[in-house]
Short mmCIF file of C-alpha atoms in Angstrom, two decimals:
data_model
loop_
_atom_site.label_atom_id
_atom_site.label_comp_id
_atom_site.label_asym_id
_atom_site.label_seq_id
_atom_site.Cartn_x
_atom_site.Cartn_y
_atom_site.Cartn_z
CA UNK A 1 24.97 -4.61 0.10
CA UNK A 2 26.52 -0.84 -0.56
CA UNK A 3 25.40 0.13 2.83
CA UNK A 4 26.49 -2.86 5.04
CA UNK A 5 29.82 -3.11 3.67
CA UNK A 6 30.32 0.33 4.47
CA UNK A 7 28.57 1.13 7.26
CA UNK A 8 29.47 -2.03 9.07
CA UNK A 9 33.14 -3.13 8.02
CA UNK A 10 34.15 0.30 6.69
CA UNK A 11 34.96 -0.29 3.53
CA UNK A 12 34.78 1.79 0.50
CA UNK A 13 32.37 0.72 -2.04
CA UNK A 14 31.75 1.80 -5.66
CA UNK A 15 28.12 1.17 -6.89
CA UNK A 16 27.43 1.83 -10.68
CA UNK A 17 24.30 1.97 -12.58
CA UNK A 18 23.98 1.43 -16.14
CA UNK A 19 21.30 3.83 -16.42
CA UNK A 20 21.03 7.40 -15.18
CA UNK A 21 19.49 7.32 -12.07
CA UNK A 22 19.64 5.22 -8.78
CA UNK A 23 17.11 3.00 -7.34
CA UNK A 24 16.99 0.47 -9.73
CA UNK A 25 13.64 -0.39 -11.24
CA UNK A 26 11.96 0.97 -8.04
CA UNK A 27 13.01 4.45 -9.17
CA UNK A 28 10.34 6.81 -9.05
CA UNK A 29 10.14 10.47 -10.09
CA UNK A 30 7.99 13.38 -10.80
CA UNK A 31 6.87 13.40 -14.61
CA UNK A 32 6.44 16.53 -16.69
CA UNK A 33 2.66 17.78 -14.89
CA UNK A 34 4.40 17.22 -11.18
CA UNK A 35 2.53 13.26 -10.58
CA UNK A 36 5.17 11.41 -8.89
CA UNK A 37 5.28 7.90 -10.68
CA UNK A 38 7.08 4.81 -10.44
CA UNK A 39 9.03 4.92 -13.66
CA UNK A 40 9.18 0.90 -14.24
CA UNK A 41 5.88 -0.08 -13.46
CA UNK A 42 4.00 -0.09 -9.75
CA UNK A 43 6.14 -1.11 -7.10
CA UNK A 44 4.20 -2.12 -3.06
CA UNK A 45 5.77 -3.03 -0.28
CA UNK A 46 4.85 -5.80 1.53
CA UNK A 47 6.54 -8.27 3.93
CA UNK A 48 6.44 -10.65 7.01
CA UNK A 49 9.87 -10.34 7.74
CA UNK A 50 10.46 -7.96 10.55
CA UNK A 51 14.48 -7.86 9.67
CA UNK A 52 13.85 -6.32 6.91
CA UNK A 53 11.05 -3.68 7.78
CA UNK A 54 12.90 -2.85 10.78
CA UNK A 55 16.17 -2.52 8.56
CA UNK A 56 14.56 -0.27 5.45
CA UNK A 57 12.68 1.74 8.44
CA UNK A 58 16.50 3.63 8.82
CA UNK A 59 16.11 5.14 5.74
CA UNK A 60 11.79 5.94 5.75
CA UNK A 61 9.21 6.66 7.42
CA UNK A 62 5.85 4.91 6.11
CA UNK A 63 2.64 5.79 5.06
CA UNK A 64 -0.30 2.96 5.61
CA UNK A 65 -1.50 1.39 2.17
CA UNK A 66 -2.79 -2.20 1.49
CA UNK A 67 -2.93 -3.10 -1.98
CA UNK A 68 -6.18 -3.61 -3.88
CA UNK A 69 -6.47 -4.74 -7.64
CA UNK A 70 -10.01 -5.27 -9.76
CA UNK A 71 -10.34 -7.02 -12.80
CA UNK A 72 -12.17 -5.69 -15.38
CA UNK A 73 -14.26 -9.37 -16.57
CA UNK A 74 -16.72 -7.51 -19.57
CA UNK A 75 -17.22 -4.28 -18.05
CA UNK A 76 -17.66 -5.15 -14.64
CA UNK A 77 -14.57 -4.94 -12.12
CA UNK A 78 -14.02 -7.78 -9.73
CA UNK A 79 -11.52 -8.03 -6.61
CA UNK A 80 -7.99 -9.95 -7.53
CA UNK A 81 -7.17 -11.83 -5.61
CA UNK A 82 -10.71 -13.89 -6.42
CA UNK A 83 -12.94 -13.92 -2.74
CA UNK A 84 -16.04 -14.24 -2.15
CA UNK A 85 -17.38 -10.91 -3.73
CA UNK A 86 -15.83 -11.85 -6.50
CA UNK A 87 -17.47 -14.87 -6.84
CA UNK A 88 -21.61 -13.34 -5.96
CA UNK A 89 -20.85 -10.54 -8.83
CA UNK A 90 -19.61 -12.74 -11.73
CA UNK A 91 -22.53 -15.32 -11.01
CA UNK A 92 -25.14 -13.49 -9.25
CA UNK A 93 -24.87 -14.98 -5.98
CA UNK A 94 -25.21 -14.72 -2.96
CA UNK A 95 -22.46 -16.53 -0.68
CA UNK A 96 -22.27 -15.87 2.97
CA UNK A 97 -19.42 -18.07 4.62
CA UNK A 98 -16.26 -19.47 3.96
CA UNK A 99 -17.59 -23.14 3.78
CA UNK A 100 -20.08 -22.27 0.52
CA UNK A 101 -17.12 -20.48 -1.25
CA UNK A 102 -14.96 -23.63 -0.54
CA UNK A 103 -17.95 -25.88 -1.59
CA UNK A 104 -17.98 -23.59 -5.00
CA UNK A 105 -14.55 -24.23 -5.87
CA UNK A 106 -14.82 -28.00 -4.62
CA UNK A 107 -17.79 -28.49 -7.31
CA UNK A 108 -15.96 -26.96 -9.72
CA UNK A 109 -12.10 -27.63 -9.41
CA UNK A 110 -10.15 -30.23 -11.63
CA UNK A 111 -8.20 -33.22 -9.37
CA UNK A 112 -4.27 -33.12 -10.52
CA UNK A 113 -1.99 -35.93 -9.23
CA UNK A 114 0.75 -33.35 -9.82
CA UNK A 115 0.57 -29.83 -10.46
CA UNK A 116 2.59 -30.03 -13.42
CA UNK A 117 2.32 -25.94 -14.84
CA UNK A 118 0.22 -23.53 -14.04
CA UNK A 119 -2.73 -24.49 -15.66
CA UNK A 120 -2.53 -27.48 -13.47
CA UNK A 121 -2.35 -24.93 -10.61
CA UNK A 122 -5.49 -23.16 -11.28
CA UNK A 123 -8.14 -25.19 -12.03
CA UNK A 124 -7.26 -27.82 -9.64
CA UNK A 125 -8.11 -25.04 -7.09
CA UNK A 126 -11.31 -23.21 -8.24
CA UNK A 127 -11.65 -24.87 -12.11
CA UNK A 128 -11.83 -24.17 -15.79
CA UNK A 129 -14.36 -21.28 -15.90
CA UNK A 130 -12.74 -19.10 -13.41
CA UNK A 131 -8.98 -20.44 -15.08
CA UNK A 132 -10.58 -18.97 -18.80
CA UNK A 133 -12.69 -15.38 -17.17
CA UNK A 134 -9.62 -14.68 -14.72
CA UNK A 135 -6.12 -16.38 -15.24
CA UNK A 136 -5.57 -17.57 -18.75
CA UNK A 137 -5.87 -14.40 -21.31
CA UNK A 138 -3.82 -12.85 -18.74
CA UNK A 139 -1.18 -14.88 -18.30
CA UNK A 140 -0.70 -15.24 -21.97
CA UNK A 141 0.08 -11.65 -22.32
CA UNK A 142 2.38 -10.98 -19.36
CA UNK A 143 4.30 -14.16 -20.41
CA UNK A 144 3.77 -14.74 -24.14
CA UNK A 145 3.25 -18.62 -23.08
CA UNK A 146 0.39 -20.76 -22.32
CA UNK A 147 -0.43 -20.93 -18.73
CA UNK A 148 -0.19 -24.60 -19.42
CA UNK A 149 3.82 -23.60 -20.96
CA UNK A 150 4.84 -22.22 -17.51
CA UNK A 151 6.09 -23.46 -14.09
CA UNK A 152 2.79 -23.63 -11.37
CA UNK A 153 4.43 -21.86 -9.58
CA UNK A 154 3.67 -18.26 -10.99
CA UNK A 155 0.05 -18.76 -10.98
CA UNK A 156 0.19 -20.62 -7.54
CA UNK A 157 1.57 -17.71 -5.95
CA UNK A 158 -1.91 -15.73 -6.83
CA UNK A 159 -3.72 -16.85 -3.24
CA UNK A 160 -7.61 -17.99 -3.35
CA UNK A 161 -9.76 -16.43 -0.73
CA UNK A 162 -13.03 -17.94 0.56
CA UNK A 163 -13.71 -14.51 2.62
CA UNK A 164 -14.57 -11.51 1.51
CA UNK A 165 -10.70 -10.19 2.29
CA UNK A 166 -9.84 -7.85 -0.78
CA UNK A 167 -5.99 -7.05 -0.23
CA UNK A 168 -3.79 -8.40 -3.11
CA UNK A 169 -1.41 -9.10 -0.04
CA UNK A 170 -1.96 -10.71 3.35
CA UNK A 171 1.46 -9.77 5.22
CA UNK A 172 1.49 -8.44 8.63
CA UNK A 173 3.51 -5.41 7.02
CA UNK A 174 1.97 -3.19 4.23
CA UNK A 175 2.93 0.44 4.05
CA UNK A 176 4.65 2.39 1.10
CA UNK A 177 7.88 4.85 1.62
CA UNK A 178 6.45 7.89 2.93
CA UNK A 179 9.00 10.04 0.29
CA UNK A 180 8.96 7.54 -2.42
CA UNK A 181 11.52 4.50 -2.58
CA UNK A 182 14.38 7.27 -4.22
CA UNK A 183 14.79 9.19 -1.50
CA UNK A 184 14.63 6.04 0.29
CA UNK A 185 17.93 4.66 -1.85
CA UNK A 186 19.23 8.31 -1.76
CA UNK A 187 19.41 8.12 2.53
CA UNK A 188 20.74 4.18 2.16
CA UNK A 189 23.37 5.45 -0.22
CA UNK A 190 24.42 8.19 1.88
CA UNK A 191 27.49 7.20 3.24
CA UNK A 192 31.26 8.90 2.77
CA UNK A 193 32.25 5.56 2.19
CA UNK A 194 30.12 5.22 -0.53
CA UNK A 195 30.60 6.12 -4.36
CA UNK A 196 28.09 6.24 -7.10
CA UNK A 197 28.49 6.90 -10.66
CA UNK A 198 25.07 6.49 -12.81
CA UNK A 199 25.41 6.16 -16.62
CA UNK A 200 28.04 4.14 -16.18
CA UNK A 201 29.24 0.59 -17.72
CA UNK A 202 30.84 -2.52 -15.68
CA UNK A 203 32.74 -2.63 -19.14
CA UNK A 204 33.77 0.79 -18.90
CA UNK A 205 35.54 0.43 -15.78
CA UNK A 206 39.15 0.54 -15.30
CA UNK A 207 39.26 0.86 -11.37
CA UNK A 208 40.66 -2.17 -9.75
CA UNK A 209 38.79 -3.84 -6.71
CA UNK A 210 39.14 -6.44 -4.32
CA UNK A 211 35.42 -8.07 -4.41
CA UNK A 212 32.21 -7.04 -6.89
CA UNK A 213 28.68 -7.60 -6.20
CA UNK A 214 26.92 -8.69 -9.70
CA UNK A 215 23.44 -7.84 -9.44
CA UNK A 216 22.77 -7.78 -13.45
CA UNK A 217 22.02 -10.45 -15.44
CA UNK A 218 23.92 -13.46 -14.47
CA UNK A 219 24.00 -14.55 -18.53
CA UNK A 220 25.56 -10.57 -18.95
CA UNK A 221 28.52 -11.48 -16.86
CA UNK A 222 29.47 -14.57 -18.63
CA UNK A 223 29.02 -13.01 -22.25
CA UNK A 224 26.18 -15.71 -22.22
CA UNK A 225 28.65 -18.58 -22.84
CA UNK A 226 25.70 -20.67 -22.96
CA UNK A 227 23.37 -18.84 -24.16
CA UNK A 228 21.05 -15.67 -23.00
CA UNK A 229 18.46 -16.50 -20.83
CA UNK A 230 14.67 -15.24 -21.36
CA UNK A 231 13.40 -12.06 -19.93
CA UNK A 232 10.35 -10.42 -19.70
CA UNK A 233 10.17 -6.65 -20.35
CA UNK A 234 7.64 -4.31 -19.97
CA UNK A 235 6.40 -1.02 -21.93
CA UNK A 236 4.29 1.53 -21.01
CA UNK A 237 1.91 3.94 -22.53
CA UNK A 238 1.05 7.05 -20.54
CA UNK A 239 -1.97 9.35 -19.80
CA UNK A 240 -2.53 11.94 -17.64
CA UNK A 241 -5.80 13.66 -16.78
CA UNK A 242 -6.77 16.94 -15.12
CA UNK A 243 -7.87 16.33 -11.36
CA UNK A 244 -8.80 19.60 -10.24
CA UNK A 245 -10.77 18.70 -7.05
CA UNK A 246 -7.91 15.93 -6.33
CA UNK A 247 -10.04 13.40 -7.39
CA UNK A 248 -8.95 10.19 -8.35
CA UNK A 249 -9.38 8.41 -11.84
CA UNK A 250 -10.03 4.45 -10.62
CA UNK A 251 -11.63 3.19 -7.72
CA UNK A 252 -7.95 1.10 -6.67
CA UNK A 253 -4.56 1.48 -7.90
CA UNK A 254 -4.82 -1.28 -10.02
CA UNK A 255 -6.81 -2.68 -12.55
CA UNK A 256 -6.10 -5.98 -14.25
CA UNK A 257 -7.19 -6.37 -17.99
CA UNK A 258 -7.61 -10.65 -18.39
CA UNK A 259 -9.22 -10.37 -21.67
CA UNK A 260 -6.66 -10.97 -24.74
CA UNK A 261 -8.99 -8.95 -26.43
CA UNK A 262 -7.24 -5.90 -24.35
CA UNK A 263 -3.70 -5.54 -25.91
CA UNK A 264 -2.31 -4.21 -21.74
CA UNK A 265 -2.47 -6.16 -18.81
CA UNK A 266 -3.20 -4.08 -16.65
CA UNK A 267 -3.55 0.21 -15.64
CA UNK A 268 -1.97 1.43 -12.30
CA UNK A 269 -2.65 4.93 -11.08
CA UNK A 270 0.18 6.27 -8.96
CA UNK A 271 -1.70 8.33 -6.67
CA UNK A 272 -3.55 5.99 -4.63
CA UNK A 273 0.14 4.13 -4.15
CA UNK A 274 2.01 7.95 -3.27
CA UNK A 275 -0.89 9.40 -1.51
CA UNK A 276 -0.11 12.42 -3.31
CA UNK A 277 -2.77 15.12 -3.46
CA UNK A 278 -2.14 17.10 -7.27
CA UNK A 279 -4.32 18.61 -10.02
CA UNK A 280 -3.81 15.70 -12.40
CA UNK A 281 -3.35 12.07 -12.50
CA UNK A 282 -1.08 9.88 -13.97
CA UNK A 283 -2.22 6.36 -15.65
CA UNK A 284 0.14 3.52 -16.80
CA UNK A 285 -0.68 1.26 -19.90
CA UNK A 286 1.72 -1.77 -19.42
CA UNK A 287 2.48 -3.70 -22.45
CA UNK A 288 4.32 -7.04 -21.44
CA UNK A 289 6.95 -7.69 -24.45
CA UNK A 290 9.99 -10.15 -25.24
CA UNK A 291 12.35 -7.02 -25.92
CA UNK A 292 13.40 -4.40 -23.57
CA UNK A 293 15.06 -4.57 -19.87
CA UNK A 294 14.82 -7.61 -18.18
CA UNK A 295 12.48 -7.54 -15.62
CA UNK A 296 11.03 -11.18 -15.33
CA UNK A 297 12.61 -14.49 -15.44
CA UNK A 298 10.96 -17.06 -17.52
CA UNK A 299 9.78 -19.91 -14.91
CA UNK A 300 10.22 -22.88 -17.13
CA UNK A 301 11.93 -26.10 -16.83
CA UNK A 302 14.58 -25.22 -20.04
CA UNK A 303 15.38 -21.97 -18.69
CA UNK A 304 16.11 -23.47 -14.80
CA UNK A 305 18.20 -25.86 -16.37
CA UNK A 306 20.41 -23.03 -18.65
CA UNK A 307 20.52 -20.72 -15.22
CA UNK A 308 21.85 -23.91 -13.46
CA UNK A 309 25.34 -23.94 -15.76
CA UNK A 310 25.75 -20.22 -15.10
CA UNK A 311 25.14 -20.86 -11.25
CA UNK A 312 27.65 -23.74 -11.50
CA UNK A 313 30.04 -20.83 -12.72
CA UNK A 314 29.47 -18.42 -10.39
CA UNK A 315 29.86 -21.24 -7.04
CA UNK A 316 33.45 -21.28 -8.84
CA UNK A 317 34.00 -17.83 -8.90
CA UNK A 318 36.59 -16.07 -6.59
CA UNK A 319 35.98 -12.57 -5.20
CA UNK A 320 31.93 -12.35 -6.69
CA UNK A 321 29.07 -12.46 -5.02
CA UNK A 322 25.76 -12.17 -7.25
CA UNK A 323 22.44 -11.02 -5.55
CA UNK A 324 18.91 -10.13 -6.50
CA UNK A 325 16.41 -10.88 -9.45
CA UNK A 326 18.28 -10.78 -12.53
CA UNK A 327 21.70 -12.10 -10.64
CA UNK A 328 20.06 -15.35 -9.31
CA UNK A 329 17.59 -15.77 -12.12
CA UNK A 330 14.68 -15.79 -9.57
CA UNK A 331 11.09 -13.70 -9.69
CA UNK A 332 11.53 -12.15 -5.78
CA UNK A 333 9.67 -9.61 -4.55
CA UNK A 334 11.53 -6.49 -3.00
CA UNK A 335 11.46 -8.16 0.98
CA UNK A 336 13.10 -11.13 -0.43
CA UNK A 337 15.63 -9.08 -2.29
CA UNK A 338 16.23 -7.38 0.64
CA UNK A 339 16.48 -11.03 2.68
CA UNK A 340 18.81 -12.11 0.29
CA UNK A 341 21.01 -9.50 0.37
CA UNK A 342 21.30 -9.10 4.15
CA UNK A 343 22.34 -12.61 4.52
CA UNK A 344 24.82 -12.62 1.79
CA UNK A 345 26.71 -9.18 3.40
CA UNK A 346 27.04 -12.21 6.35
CA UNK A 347 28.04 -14.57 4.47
CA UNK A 348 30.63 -13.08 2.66
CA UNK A 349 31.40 -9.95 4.30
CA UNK A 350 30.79 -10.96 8.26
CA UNK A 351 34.85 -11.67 9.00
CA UNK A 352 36.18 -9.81 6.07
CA UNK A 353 38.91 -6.92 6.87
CA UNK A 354 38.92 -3.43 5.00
CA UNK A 355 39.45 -3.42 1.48
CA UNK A 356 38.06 -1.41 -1.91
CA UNK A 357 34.96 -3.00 -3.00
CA UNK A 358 33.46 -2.60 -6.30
CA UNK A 359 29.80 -3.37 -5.96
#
């Protein structure tokens, strides 16, 4: 939003961060042995939207990488999204087309008049076995809800492969920022039109301005009138290992734990996603947890409903725009952030004159 207001209508813009770095939850940095991590948890880029490639390619180049997660099911790691290998090594078959996966999950899945949570989402597609081994303990820990608590939509999203196609994502563009996604925000911030401060509160501020762009909590900005909504947050535990041939520590970047028996959900090593060659490696635990920064909205019918009479506010609201995860109380991936923000610059900003913007 920063960028298009300035670079397109010339206007000056203020951006603030609450914490002490830019980037958001993307921010990524070298730790203390030189691994360059993403501070906040793995973040991949993926999208189908050429509008927004094209538009984030100003500010990187790219460096090839399609995304590849295993789940660790007793010892034995399986490909996540579940395909067809994953189906021969967890039963000891031997499937060789499409139509004999599909048959597998046809024998096997539960018939749902509605899919009414995701519980409802899984099984009707591949069944209870595969919901308890892959989905469930896993879901219970990122969330701290019942699969059978939440909207279907979060474990719909997961896609079911009758091939043997092991990418977590299928879009047409998969590649990660060749410098890291700060330097990308860094180049996308560099404008003379553009101000940031870091460290700094929206209560703090006494500058005056002509238009903000909320993209904190939406609850935040209304002192939660009606009460805060739910968040996921996420901690992490850290190790890092001596590499010195370059070697890596895991076979992918990922590795999902489903078990509850496992207190994480899952370990990412930054390397494969950076492509950096170094002496050591750097692993992150992640703990899902109900305290900390928000990262995740809570997709359940309550919470909708609470968002709703803060969105109700905010249609009402004069000289605000509010964009992104937190702002719009919706789980979007980075492209759709991106999306969204693009089209509201048009919307709001497309036949606006030159003014001081607060954003």
């Amino acid at each position: 939003m920063a960028e298009r207001i300035a670079a397109v209508r010339g206007l000056r813009v203020l951006v603030i961060d609450r914490r002490d770095h830019i980037a958001g939850n993307a921010f990524d940095a070298r730790d203390q042995h030189g691994v360059l991590i993403h501070r906040y948890g793995p973040h991949i880029f993926h999208t189908n939207a050429a509008k927004v490639s094209d538009y984030l390619s100003r500010f990187t180049e790219w460096r090839a990488y399609e995304h590849r997660v295993l789940a660790d099911v007793g010892g034995r790691l399986v490909p996540m999204p579940i395909n067809r290998t994953t189906l021969n090594a967890l039963y000891g078959l031997s499937l060789r087309s499409s139509d004999e996966v599909q048959a597998f999950f046809d024998a096997r899945a539960e018939r749902r008049e509605r899919l009414e949570n995701s519980e409802d989402a899984v099984v009707a597609k591949v069944g209870r076995e595969l919901y308890e081994t892959l989905f469930r303990g896993y879901t219970r820990k990122q969330w701290g809800l019942d699969p059978s608590e939440l909207h279907a939509q979060v474990c719909a999203r997961i896609p079911v492969r009758t091939n043997d196609d092991d990418r977590y994502f299928g879009d047409a563009f998969q590649c990660m920022p060749a410098d890291g996604y700060t330097a990308l925000f860094e180049r996308l911030l560099d404008h003379p039109l553009i101000e940031v401060r870091t460290g700094v509160e929206f209560a703090d501020l006494r500058e005056r301005y002509d238009h903000l762009v909320w993209t904190g909590p939406i609850d935040e900005y209304y002192d939660r009138r009606f009460g805060a909504l739910p968040y996921r947050s996420l901690r992490f535990e850290t190790e890092t290992r001596a590499t010195p041939s370059g070697e890596l520590l895991q076979p992918v970047a990922v590795i999902n734990h489903p078990s509850e028996d496992v207190p994480y959900t899952r370990v990412t090593e930054y390397r494969h996603l950076t492509g950096q060659v170094h002496g050591a490696s750097t692993l992150h635990y992640e703990y899902p947890s109900a305290e900390g920064d928000p990262y995740y909205p809570v997709p359940r019918p309550e919470n909708r409903a609470l968002y709703q009479r803060y969105a109700a506010l905010a249609a009402r609201e004069k000289g605000v725009t509010f964009v992104g995860r937190l702002a719009r109380y919706q789980y979007l991936n980075m492209d759709q952030v991106v999306a969204q923000a693009l089209a509201a610059f048009t919307a709001v900003f497309g036949a606006e004159r030159s003014r001081a913007v607060h954003a």
